[in-house]
Backbone as numpy.savetxt, mean C-alpha at the origin, in Angstrom:
# Nx Ny Nz CAx CAy CAz Cx Cy Cz
46.77 -6.18 13.04 47.34 -7.19 12.61 47.15 -8.67 11.39
46.03 -8.90 12.06 45.04 -10.18 11.52 44.92 -10.17 10.05
44.55 -8.75 9.65 43.94 -7.61 8.08 45.29 -8.25 7.57
46.69 -7.57 8.04 47.79 -7.68 7.16 47.97 -9.09 6.93
48.14 -10.26 7.59 48.48 -11.29 7.54 47.81 -11.86 6.17
46.06 -11.18 6.06 45.39 -11.65 5.15 45.79 -11.25 3.40
45.84 -10.45 3.79 46.68 -9.41 2.80 47.85 -10.28 2.17
48.66 -10.49 3.43 49.85 -10.98 2.51 49.73 -12.75 2.31
49.09 -13.57 2.73 48.49 -14.79 2.12 48.15 -14.69 0.83
46.95 -13.81 0.95 45.87 -13.36 -0.86 47.40 -13.30 -1.87
47.88 -12.41 -1.47 48.93 -12.08 -2.29 50.07 -13.37 -2.42
50.15 -14.13 -1.61 51.22 -15.43 -2.13 50.36 -16.55 -3.22
48.90 -16.34 -2.37 48.40 -17.42 -3.42 48.54 -17.40 -4.58
47.85 -15.73 -4.52 47.90 -15.44 -6.76 49.72 -15.10 -7.26
50.38 -15.24 -6.21 51.77 -15.23 -7.00 52.09 -17.26 -8.11
51.34 -17.51 -6.71 51.72 -18.63 -6.89 51.40 -19.11 -8.14
49.78 -18.81 -8.25 49.25 -19.61 -9.72 49.04 -18.49 -10.57
50.36 -17.29 -11.11 51.05 -16.36 -11.40 51.87 -17.32 -12.39
52.78 -17.98 -11.85 53.91 -18.76 -11.95 53.25 -19.79 -12.03
51.91 -20.13 -11.62 51.65 -21.82 -12.46 51.27 -21.85 -13.69
50.67 -20.66 -13.93 50.08 -20.55 -15.48 50.36 -19.30 -16.35
51.96 -18.97 -15.68 51.77 -18.06 -16.68 51.45 -16.76 -16.91
50.62 -16.29 -16.27 50.27 -14.89 -16.47 51.21 -13.77 -16.67
50.85 -12.68 -17.45 51.69 -11.52 -17.52 51.67 -10.48 -16.06
52.40 -9.64 -16.34 51.86 -8.77 -14.94 50.10 -8.24 -14.70
50.01 -8.19 -16.18 48.93 -6.95 -16.21 48.29 -7.46 -15.24
47.79 -9.08 -15.95 47.49 -9.67 -15.08 47.12 -10.09 -13.61
48.59 -10.52 -13.05 48.85 -10.81 -12.38 48.75 -10.03 -11.64
48.64 -8.37 -11.65 48.26 -7.17 -10.97 46.45 -6.85 -10.77
45.80 -7.45 -11.63 44.44 -7.50 -11.70 44.18 -8.48 -10.50
45.04 -9.63 -10.45 44.12 -11.05 -10.01 44.87 -10.12 -8.51
45.64 -9.46 -8.07 46.00 -8.93 -6.78 45.41 -7.96 -6.66
44.61 -7.02 -7.04 43.34 -5.77 -6.57 42.11 -6.92 -6.25
41.73 -8.29 -7.30 41.00 -8.69 -7.01 40.74 -9.54 -5.67
41.65 -9.59 -5.65 42.42 -10.74 -4.56 41.72 -9.98 -3.09
42.52 -8.54 -2.92 42.62 -7.40 -1.66 40.81 -6.78 -1.66
40.58 -7.10 -2.60 38.68 -6.96 -2.74 38.41 -7.59 -1.90
38.35 -8.84 -2.35 37.98 -10.26 -2.02 38.05 -10.60 -0.25
39.36 -10.01 0.65 39.35 -10.03 2.08 39.42 -9.09 2.73
39.16 -7.31 1.53 38.72 -6.59 2.46 37.52 -6.40 3.31
37.89 -5.08 4.14 36.10 -5.48 4.99 35.58 -4.36 4.94
34.19 -4.42 4.50 33.38 -3.32 3.96 32.84 -3.24 5.13
31.67 -1.97 6.37 31.44 -1.74 7.08 29.79 -1.78 6.29
29.03 -2.47 7.03 27.24 -2.75 6.87 26.94 -1.56 6.70
26.26 -0.65 6.26 25.35 0.08 5.92 24.60 0.52 7.69
24.81 1.77 8.13 23.31 1.83 9.45 21.88 1.92 8.97
21.39 1.03 10.35 20.34 0.41 9.88 19.70 2.10 10.06
18.08 2.32 9.57 17.89 2.92 9.36 17.21 3.85 10.42
16.85 4.82 10.98 16.22 5.59 11.86 14.33 5.32 12.28
13.92 4.71 13.10 12.66 4.32 13.35 12.19 5.42 13.61
11.04 5.80 12.74 10.50 7.24 12.97 9.70 6.96 14.76
9.11 8.11 15.56 8.82 8.26 16.45 7.26 7.90 16.53
7.36 6.42 17.52 5.89 6.15 18.11 4.47 7.50 18.54
3.54 7.05 18.87 2.82 7.98 19.78 3.05 7.62 21.18
2.37 8.34 21.68 2.86 8.28 22.93 2.30 7.03 23.77
2.18 6.51 24.59 2.14 5.60 25.48 0.70 5.49 26.01
-0.09 6.99 25.89 -1.39 6.98 26.60 -2.05 6.68 25.36
-1.84 6.51 24.73 -2.80 6.73 23.11 -2.56 5.24 22.02
-1.32 4.80 23.00 -0.98 3.41 22.08 -1.57 1.97 22.21
-1.92 0.86 21.91 -2.31 0.10 22.37 -1.42 -0.90 22.23
-0.50 -0.69 21.96 0.53 -1.23 21.73 2.20 -1.48 22.60
1.81 -0.61 23.73 3.13 0.24 24.21 3.47 -0.61 25.22
4.34 -0.95 26.09 4.98 -1.91 26.84 3.87 -1.56 28.33
4.16 -2.87 29.00 3.23 -3.42 29.71 1.72 -2.97 29.79
0.58 -2.90 28.88 -0.48 -2.76 28.82 -1.05 -4.28 27.40
-2.20 -4.94 28.14 -3.26 -6.24 27.53 -2.50 -5.19 25.67
-1.99 -6.87 25.39 -2.31 -6.57 24.11 -3.40 -6.43 22.98
-3.84 -5.57 21.70 -5.08 -6.18 21.16 -4.36 -7.78 19.87
-5.71 -8.67 20.20 -5.82 -10.08 20.06 -5.69 -9.95 18.64
-4.97 -10.41 17.83 -4.40 -10.48 16.04 -6.37 -10.94 15.78
-6.82 -10.18 15.03 -7.58 -10.72 14.18 -6.73 -11.73 12.85
-8.12 -13.04 12.71 -7.55 -14.24 11.98 -7.67 -13.22 10.49
-6.55 -13.91 9.44 -6.28 -13.21 8.33 -7.35 -14.28 7.55
-8.37 -13.36 6.45 -9.35 -13.95 5.65 -7.90 -14.99 4.78
-8.18 -16.59 4.41 -7.02 -17.00 3.85 -7.37 -17.45 2.06
-8.87 -16.47 1.45 -9.06 -16.58 0.86 -8.54 -15.37 -0.25
-8.11 -15.42 -1.08 -7.55 -14.87 -2.00 -8.89 -13.75 -2.10
-8.10 -12.50 -2.51 -9.65 -11.17 -2.04 -9.86 -11.25 -3.86
-11.44 -10.59 -4.46 -12.29 -11.03 -5.68 -10.95 -9.79 -6.18
-11.36 -9.64 -7.68 -10.60 -9.02 -8.26 -11.56 -8.30 -8.99
-10.99 -6.81 -8.63 -12.08 -5.34 -9.41 -11.19 -5.63 -10.70
-12.10 -5.02 -11.55 -11.61 -4.73 -13.04 -11.47 -2.96 -12.93
-10.17 -2.54 -13.78 -10.50 -1.73 -13.60 -10.39 -0.75 -15.87
-11.17 0.16 -15.61 -10.77 0.69 -17.05 -11.46 2.48 -17.41
-10.68 2.69 -18.38 -10.64 4.06 -18.92 -10.88 4.56 -20.34
-11.60 4.98 -19.93 -12.35 5.06 -21.33 -12.87 7.11 -21.67
-13.84 7.37 -22.43 -14.15 8.58 -22.47 -15.77 8.88 -22.53
-16.00 9.60 -21.66 -17.39 10.24 -21.57 -17.61 11.81 -22.12
-18.15 11.78 -22.24 -19.05 12.59 -22.78 -20.63 13.82 -22.10
-19.96 14.96 -21.20 -20.10 15.39 -20.24 -20.93 17.14 -21.30
-22.20 17.24 -21.51 -22.95 18.02 -22.18 -21.99 18.57 -23.32
-21.43 18.07 -24.11 -20.48 17.18 -25.53 -19.52 17.27 -25.51
-18.79 17.39 -24.19 -17.27 17.74 -23.81 -16.74 16.23 -23.86
-15.77 15.48 -24.41 -15.65 14.13 -24.14 -14.04 14.58 -23.45
-14.90 13.87 -22.17 -13.12 13.96 -20.28 -13.17 11.85 -20.43
-12.05 11.31 -19.99 -11.40 10.51 -19.82 -11.57 10.16 -18.17
-12.52 8.99 -18.05 -12.81 9.14 -16.52 -12.82 7.53 -16.39
-12.19 6.94 -15.00 -11.85 5.13 -14.73 -12.73 5.29 -14.05
-13.34 3.65 -14.57 -13.76 2.66 -13.85 -13.65 2.02 -13.58
-14.52 1.43 -12.29 -13.83 0.43 -11.39 -15.46 -0.82 -10.86
-15.34 -2.24 -11.08 -16.23 -3.17 -11.07 -16.11 -4.12 -10.22
-17.30 -4.11 -9.69 -16.86 -5.00 -8.58 -17.77 -6.05 -8.71
-17.80 -6.98 -7.74 -18.72 -8.07 -8.03 -20.95 -7.55 -8.24
-20.86 -6.68 -7.67 -22.22 -6.64 -8.26 -22.21 -4.81 -8.08
-20.48 -4.13 -7.87 -21.14 -2.32 -8.54 -20.49 -1.80 -9.52
-20.77 -0.62 -9.42 -19.96 -0.29 -10.50 -19.41 0.79 -9.98
-18.44 1.69 -10.16 -17.61 2.39 -9.54 -16.57 3.97 -10.65
-16.94 5.40 -10.39 -16.86 6.32 -11.68 -16.25 7.07 -11.02
-14.49 7.47 -11.47 -13.39 7.83 -10.92 -12.85 9.04 -11.83
-12.03 10.56 -11.33 -11.53 11.22 -12.43 -10.22 10.10 -12.49
-9.15 10.28 -13.93 -8.21 9.27 -13.67 -7.18 9.82 -12.97
-6.40 9.04 -12.25 -5.11 8.96 -11.14 -3.20 8.76 -12.40
-3.53 9.53 -13.00 -2.21 9.26 -14.26 -0.85 8.97 -13.91
-0.78 9.54 -12.47 0.44 9.30 -11.39 0.80 7.65 -12.05
-0.38 6.85 -11.65 0.00 5.63 -10.30 -0.09 4.85 -12.48
0.12 3.70 -12.52 0.21 2.73 -13.57 -0.42 1.47 -12.98
-0.86 0.68 -13.54 -1.82 -0.15 -12.74 -0.34 -2.05 -12.80
-0.55 -2.84 -11.70 0.17 -3.32 -11.06 -0.07 -4.38 -11.32
0.24 -6.18 -11.15 0.20 -6.71 -11.00 0.05 -7.62 -8.64
-1.14 -7.84 -9.09 -1.68 -7.98 -7.78 -0.85 -9.08 -7.22
-1.29 -8.30 -5.52 -0.88 -9.59 -4.83 -2.30 -10.72 -3.80
-1.84 -11.57 -3.36 -2.43 -12.72 -3.01 -3.95 -11.75 -2.06
-3.53 -10.69 -1.55 -4.50 -10.22 -0.50 -4.57 -9.20 -1.20
-4.81 -8.58 -2.69 -5.05 -7.54 -3.02 -6.20 -7.18 -4.36
-6.95 -6.55 -4.25 -8.56 -6.76 -5.56 -7.24 -5.76 -6.69
-7.01 -4.90 -6.57 -6.49 -3.88 -7.47 -5.49 -3.75 -6.87
-4.52 -3.02 -7.86 -2.92 -2.25 -7.41 -2.47 -1.82 -8.27
-1.67 -0.45 -8.04 -0.66 0.41 -8.39 0.28 0.78 -8.30
1.13 1.92 -9.12 2.47 2.21 -8.33 2.75 2.70 -8.83
3.49 3.79 -8.22 3.78 5.31 -7.98 4.61 5.63 -9.94
4.36 6.06 -11.35 5.15 6.17 -11.85 6.54 6.61 -12.22
6.92 7.41 -11.11 8.60 7.54 -11.17 9.17 7.05 -9.85
8.02 6.39 -8.89 9.09 5.58 -8.37 7.89 4.61 -7.82
8.45 3.44 -8.43 7.76 2.30 -8.15 7.83 1.59 -7.09
8.03 2.18 -5.33 8.52 1.46 -4.32 7.29 2.48 -3.57
6.37 3.54 -4.47 4.87 4.42 -3.80 4.67 2.80 -4.53
3.28 2.25 -3.64 2.38 1.45 -3.95 0.85 2.04 -3.59
0.30 1.75 -4.28 -1.75 1.75 -4.23 -2.42 1.02 -4.39
-3.20 0.30 -3.94 -3.64 -1.36 -3.39 -4.89 -1.01 -2.33
-6.12 -1.64 -3.40 -7.30 -1.83 -2.79 -7.67 -3.78 -2.52
-7.96 -3.90 -1.25 -8.30 -4.85 -0.88 -9.99 -5.22 -1.02
-10.55 -5.54 -1.14 -12.35 -5.40 -0.53 -12.65 -7.31 -0.18
-13.25 -7.08 0.91 -13.75 -8.09 2.09 -15.03 -7.43 2.35
-15.30 -9.18 2.92 -16.96 -8.82 3.02 -17.48 -8.25 4.62
-18.71 -7.70 5.00 -18.74 -6.92 5.79 -18.11 -6.87 7.02
-18.29 -8.99 7.92 -17.49 -9.14 8.97 -16.44 -9.98 8.11
-15.38 -9.86 7.53 -14.75 -10.68 6.43 -13.69 -10.83 6.99
-12.86 -9.46 7.33 -11.56 -8.90 7.94 -11.49 -8.33 8.89
-13.01 -7.54 9.48 -12.98 -6.72 11.23 -14.23 -7.64 11.33
-14.15 -7.43 12.34 -15.65 -8.33 13.60 -16.45 -7.19 13.73
-16.25 -5.57 13.65 -16.87 -4.58 13.25 -16.22 -3.91 12.86
-17.13 -2.12 12.52 -16.25 -0.73 12.06 -15.86 -0.09 13.67
-15.35 -0.71 14.22 -14.87 0.06 15.09 -13.29 -0.07 15.48
-12.83 1.36 16.66 -11.13 1.00 16.59 -11.01 0.04 17.11
-11.95 -0.99 17.91 -11.40 -1.89 18.44 -10.61 -3.36 17.56
-11.72 -3.07 16.24 -11.24 -3.87 15.09 -10.51 -3.30 14.77
-9.51 -2.14 14.50 -8.77 -1.36 13.68 -7.24 -1.80 14.56
-7.52 -1.59 15.81 -6.33 -2.68 17.09 -6.20 -3.64 16.55
-7.20 -4.52 16.17 -6.92 -6.10 16.08 -6.11 -6.38 14.63
-6.82 -5.64 13.28 -6.27 -5.42 12.70 -4.38 -5.10 11.87
-4.15 -3.99 13.48 -2.98 -3.52 12.84 -1.81 -4.08 13.93
-2.42 -5.70 14.87 -1.85 -6.12 16.16 -1.24 -7.60 15.16
-2.54 -7.70 14.15 -1.89 -9.19 12.95 -0.80 -8.34 12.43
-0.66 -7.40 11.25 0.35 -6.57 10.89 1.55 -6.93 12.17
1.53 -6.26 13.21 2.43 -5.93 14.37 3.43 -7.62 14.47
1.94 -9.02 14.78 3.03 -9.74 15.18 3.51 -10.82 14.43
3.89 -10.51 12.79 5.57 -10.91 12.19 6.38 -10.51 12.36
6.86 -9.27 13.02 8.01 -9.12 13.63 7.68 -7.52 14.54
7.05 -7.60 15.54 6.74 -6.88 16.75 8.09 -5.46 16.99
8.71 -5.71 16.71 10.34 -5.27 16.87 10.25 -3.90 15.92
10.12 -4.34 14.21 9.56 -3.37 13.83 8.80 -2.56 13.36
7.32 -2.28 13.46 6.17 -2.44 14.17 5.93 -0.54 14.48
5.74 0.11 13.88 5.58 1.66 14.89 4.42 2.17 14.08
3.81 2.66 15.14 2.45 2.74 15.62 2.60 4.55 15.48
2.02 5.07 14.02 1.96 6.78 14.18 0.06 7.11 14.15
-0.88 6.61 14.21 -1.87 6.33 14.84 -2.26 6.46 16.28
-3.20 8.16 17.08 -2.87 8.39 18.30 -4.28 7.56 18.14
-5.36 6.36 19.04 -5.82 5.41 19.60 -6.59 5.61 20.69
-7.25 7.01 21.13 -7.63 7.81 22.15 -8.42 6.84 22.80
-8.84 6.96 24.30 -9.57 5.92 24.54 -10.76 6.17 24.29
-11.58 6.51 23.36 -12.92 7.34 24.09 -13.12 7.15 22.65
-12.49 6.95 21.39 -13.35 7.63 20.42 -14.13 6.41 19.36
-14.45 7.00 19.34 -15.90 6.52 18.04 -15.32 5.73 16.90
-14.56 6.30 16.25 -13.91 5.95 14.72 -12.43 6.81 15.29
-11.44 5.58 14.16 -9.76 6.43 14.44 -10.56 7.26 12.68
-9.64 8.50 12.56 -9.73 9.39 11.83 -11.39 9.08 10.88
-12.15 9.80 11.67 -13.19 9.14 11.13 -13.36 9.90 9.37
-13.79 9.69 8.69 -14.20 10.41 7.29 -15.82 10.09 6.48
-15.62 10.93 5.74 -17.12 10.29 4.78 -16.50 10.64 3.61
-15.93 8.87 3.08 -15.49 8.85 1.46 -17.13 8.83 0.73
-16.90 9.74 0.00 -17.69 8.62 -1.47 -19.50 8.78 -0.70
-19.67 9.49 0.57 -20.83 9.53 1.08 -20.71 7.81 2.10
-19.95 7.45 2.08 -19.52 6.44 3.13 -18.46 6.34 3.96
-19.01 6.01 4.82 -18.14 6.06 6.17 -17.04 5.91 6.95
-15.77 6.69 6.89 -14.61 5.74 6.98 -13.92 5.54 8.34
-12.33 5.30 7.79 -12.10 5.18 8.59 -10.38 5.09 8.22
-9.05 5.88 9.38 -7.96 5.51 8.56 -6.92 5.57 10.12
-5.45 4.29 9.36 -4.76 4.64 10.21 -3.02 4.73 9.59
-2.39 5.31 10.62 -0.86 5.04 9.66 -0.03 4.22 11.28
0.90 3.21 9.78 2.01 3.40 10.98 3.15 2.70 9.88
4.34 2.20 10.81 5.63 2.44 9.80 5.65 1.10 9.62
6.74 0.27 8.77 7.67 -1.18 8.96 9.06 -0.87 9.22
9.86 -1.13 9.85 11.78 -0.36 9.86 11.68 -2.36 9.29
12.79 -2.53 8.15 13.22 -3.04 8.23 14.96 -3.15 8.19
15.49 -4.38 7.88 16.99 -3.71 7.72 17.91 -2.27 6.85
17.07 -1.75 5.97 17.57 -1.00 5.31 16.85 0.10 5.01
15.29 0.09 5.39 14.69 1.70 5.04 13.37 1.28 5.83
12.09 2.22 5.86 11.24 2.52 6.07 10.09 2.55 5.70
9.06 2.10 5.39 8.30 2.38 4.53 6.89 1.86 5.26
5.94 3.67 4.68 5.09 4.29 5.86 3.70 3.49 4.92
2.86 3.72 5.79 1.46 3.04 5.19 0.55 4.25 6.08
-0.28 4.37 4.59 -1.91 4.98 5.07 -2.79 4.07 4.74
-3.31 3.21 5.83 -4.54 2.80 5.20 -5.87 2.91 5.71
-6.67 3.13 4.50 -8.36 4.08 4.41 -8.96 2.26 5.27
-10.02 2.53 5.66 -10.35 1.82 5.34 -12.67 2.37 5.81
-13.33 1.71 3.62 -14.68 2.55 3.89 -15.41 1.47 3.77
-16.84 1.78 4.41 -17.65 1.07 5.23 -18.69 0.90 3.99
-18.69 0.35 2.46 -19.29 0.27 1.26 -21.13 -0.19 1.77
-21.75 1.34 2.46 -22.54 0.67 2.26 -23.49 -0.95 3.71
-22.41 -0.88 4.22 -23.14 -2.39 5.16 -22.50 -3.58 4.01
-22.55 -3.96 2.95 -21.92 -4.77 1.64 -20.56 -5.37 2.38
-20.19 -4.79 1.74 -18.30 -4.28 1.88 -17.56 -3.95 2.52
-16.20 -4.12 3.20 -15.07 -3.13 3.79 -14.37 -3.25 2.22
-13.54 -1.97 2.19 -13.42 -1.92 1.16 -11.36 -1.23 1.46
-10.40 -2.22 2.18 -9.25 -1.11 2.22 -8.09 -0.93 1.29
-8.31 0.52 1.69 -6.92 0.94 0.48 -6.18 1.68 1.17
-4.75 1.21 0.63 -3.28 0.88 1.63 -2.71 1.94 0.47
-2.00 2.90 0.64 -1.09 3.51 0.36 0.76 3.28 1.20
0.99 3.29 0.37 2.95 2.64 1.08 3.75 3.03 0.25
5.03 2.86 1.04 6.18 3.66 0.48 6.90 5.04 1.16
8.02 5.28 1.49 8.78 5.75 1.75 7.94 6.93 2.11
8.49 7.77 2.70 7.30 8.46 4.37 7.46 10.09 3.37
8.53 10.64 2.98 7.66 11.92 2.16 7.40 12.27 0.62
6.93 10.76 -0.08 6.10 10.04 -1.31 4.80 10.28 -0.72
4.86 9.21 0.02 3.29 8.83 1.23 2.56 10.16 1.92
3.38 11.36 2.36 2.84 12.42 2.93 2.37 13.07 1.63
2.56 13.30 0.85 2.33 13.92 -0.44 1.20 14.07 -1.00
1.11 12.24 -1.39 0.20 11.17 -2.08 -1.22 10.93 -1.00
-0.93 11.20 -0.22 -1.97 11.47 0.95 -2.90 11.41 0.52
-3.21 13.30 0.50 -4.39 14.24 -0.53 -4.66 13.93 -1.30
-3.69 13.41 -1.98 -4.27 13.63 -3.34 -5.02 11.64 -3.72
-4.65 11.16 -3.37 -5.36 9.86 -3.21 -6.87 10.44 -1.73
-7.08 11.12 -1.87 -8.32 10.94 -0.81 -9.33 11.68 -1.69
-8.63 12.73 -1.78 -9.32 13.88 -3.04 -10.14 12.79 -4.49
-8.86 11.46 -4.92 -9.11 10.66 -5.53 -10.58 9.45 -5.40
-10.32 9.73 -4.18 -11.84 8.85 -3.27 -13.15 9.58 -3.63
-12.79 10.22 -2.95 -13.59 11.18 -2.46 -15.00 12.06 -3.21
-13.95 12.29 -4.90 -14.42 12.60 -5.52 -15.66 11.57 -6.35
-15.37 10.85 -6.08 -15.26 9.50 -6.88 -17.11 9.60 -6.90
-17.63 8.39 -7.76 -19.27 8.05 -8.04 -19.27 6.97 -8.18
-20.36 6.23 -7.64 -20.93 5.17 -7.69 -21.85 4.79 -8.83
-21.66 3.89 -9.19 -23.37 4.26 -11.07 -23.98 3.14 -10.27
-23.73 2.11 -9.75 -24.65 1.07 -10.49 -24.05 0.29 -8.41
-25.46 -0.18 -7.79 -24.42 -0.70 -6.71 -24.42 -0.18 -5.57
-24.81 -0.99 -3.69 -24.11 -0.37 -2.72 -25.14 0.56 -2.74
-26.10 -0.26 -3.01 -27.71 1.13 -1.84 -27.36 1.96 -2.58
-26.71 2.13 -4.08 -26.99 3.17 -5.07 -28.27 2.64 -6.29
-29.12 3.46 -5.96 -30.02 3.55 -7.73 -29.48 3.72 -8.73
-29.72 2.54 -10.04 -29.46 2.60 -11.40 -30.22 3.91 -12.05
-29.13 4.79 -12.61 -30.42 5.74 -13.17 -30.83 5.36 -14.38
-31.70 5.47 -14.60 -32.93 4.79 -15.67 -33.09 5.69 -16.45
-33.37 5.42 -17.99 -33.31 6.53 -19.03 -35.26 6.61 -18.63
-35.43 8.13 -18.88 -36.57 7.63 -18.60 -38.03 7.13 -19.71
-39.11 6.45 -18.86 -40.23 6.30 -20.08 -40.79 6.56 -21.36
-40.63 6.70 -22.43 -41.32 7.11 -24.01 -42.47 6.47 -23.73
-43.47 7.88 -23.87 -44.86 7.47 -24.42 -45.26 6.25 -25.63
-46.60 6.06 -24.65 -46.87 5.42 -25.86 -47.83 6.03 -27.12
-47.51 5.97 -28.17 -47.79 6.90 -28.80 -49.39 7.11 -29.64
-49.38 8.41 -29.62 -50.73 9.39 -29.81 -51.61 9.85 -28.57
-50.04 8.96 -27.17 -50.08 10.00 -26.25 -50.18 12.10 -26.20
-49.21 12.27 -27.48 -49.13 13.60 -26.80 -49.57 14.26 -28.27
-50.64 15.05 -27.46 -51.31 15.75 -28.12 -50.15 16.49 -29.57
-50.91 16.76 -30.71 -50.00 17.53 -32.15 -49.75 18.64 -31.26
-49.07 19.58 -32.36 -48.55 20.58 -32.05 -49.65 21.50 -32.49
-50.08 22.80 -31.78 -51.53 23.61 -32.70 -50.39 24.82 -32.69
């Protein structure tokens, strides 16, 4: 009944405006339709269904547990990583390669043609978005050895996740189990460097964003955080491809790798003539 009264009232108001302004019937009909739309009730979309979290016995954020202390996020902007793609000659073949240059290192990768460079955020050193769905993002953040994580242990990763969860605890869903006696979480070796990885989701009023975060210990000089985020199906599809991209890379300079130097030419007169 209240809705009917609202429509009737809006109709009277529109009719009065028509009479005052001398509008034609078509204009009056359009005005009435606009008024009906304005007073009509549209039900809000149902909130997204959050994914199931890991069981309580492997979840440091389970109800009733002593929660990890959130780590203090570094306040400074991340150092930028420069990225360039150019041709490299291999045994007479010209191939395109991607080069990432850091403060004191250079890293070579096979290109990722599905990703496009994107503006970086305050906590990012380099970023890309997926070319056919910009909601999928690949971000790199470079930190000093202990600037982000106190150490390279599961406890530090739990503190990292606690800092993310602290913003909206009810919207955070842990997807990676933290076994009690684990030495590392999802232990891996990426380009010869020790690595760990965690999965989690952030639920908003309209969607769910999934995250896969790699933590790579760059020879105890830096921690490189690589975050792939986006819709669930896309993150699941892209995670092995990004891992392959990282694992097949090669450090050219720095990070404990000795630079390849050309052979020193021998002084003139030391090479015996051909006989």
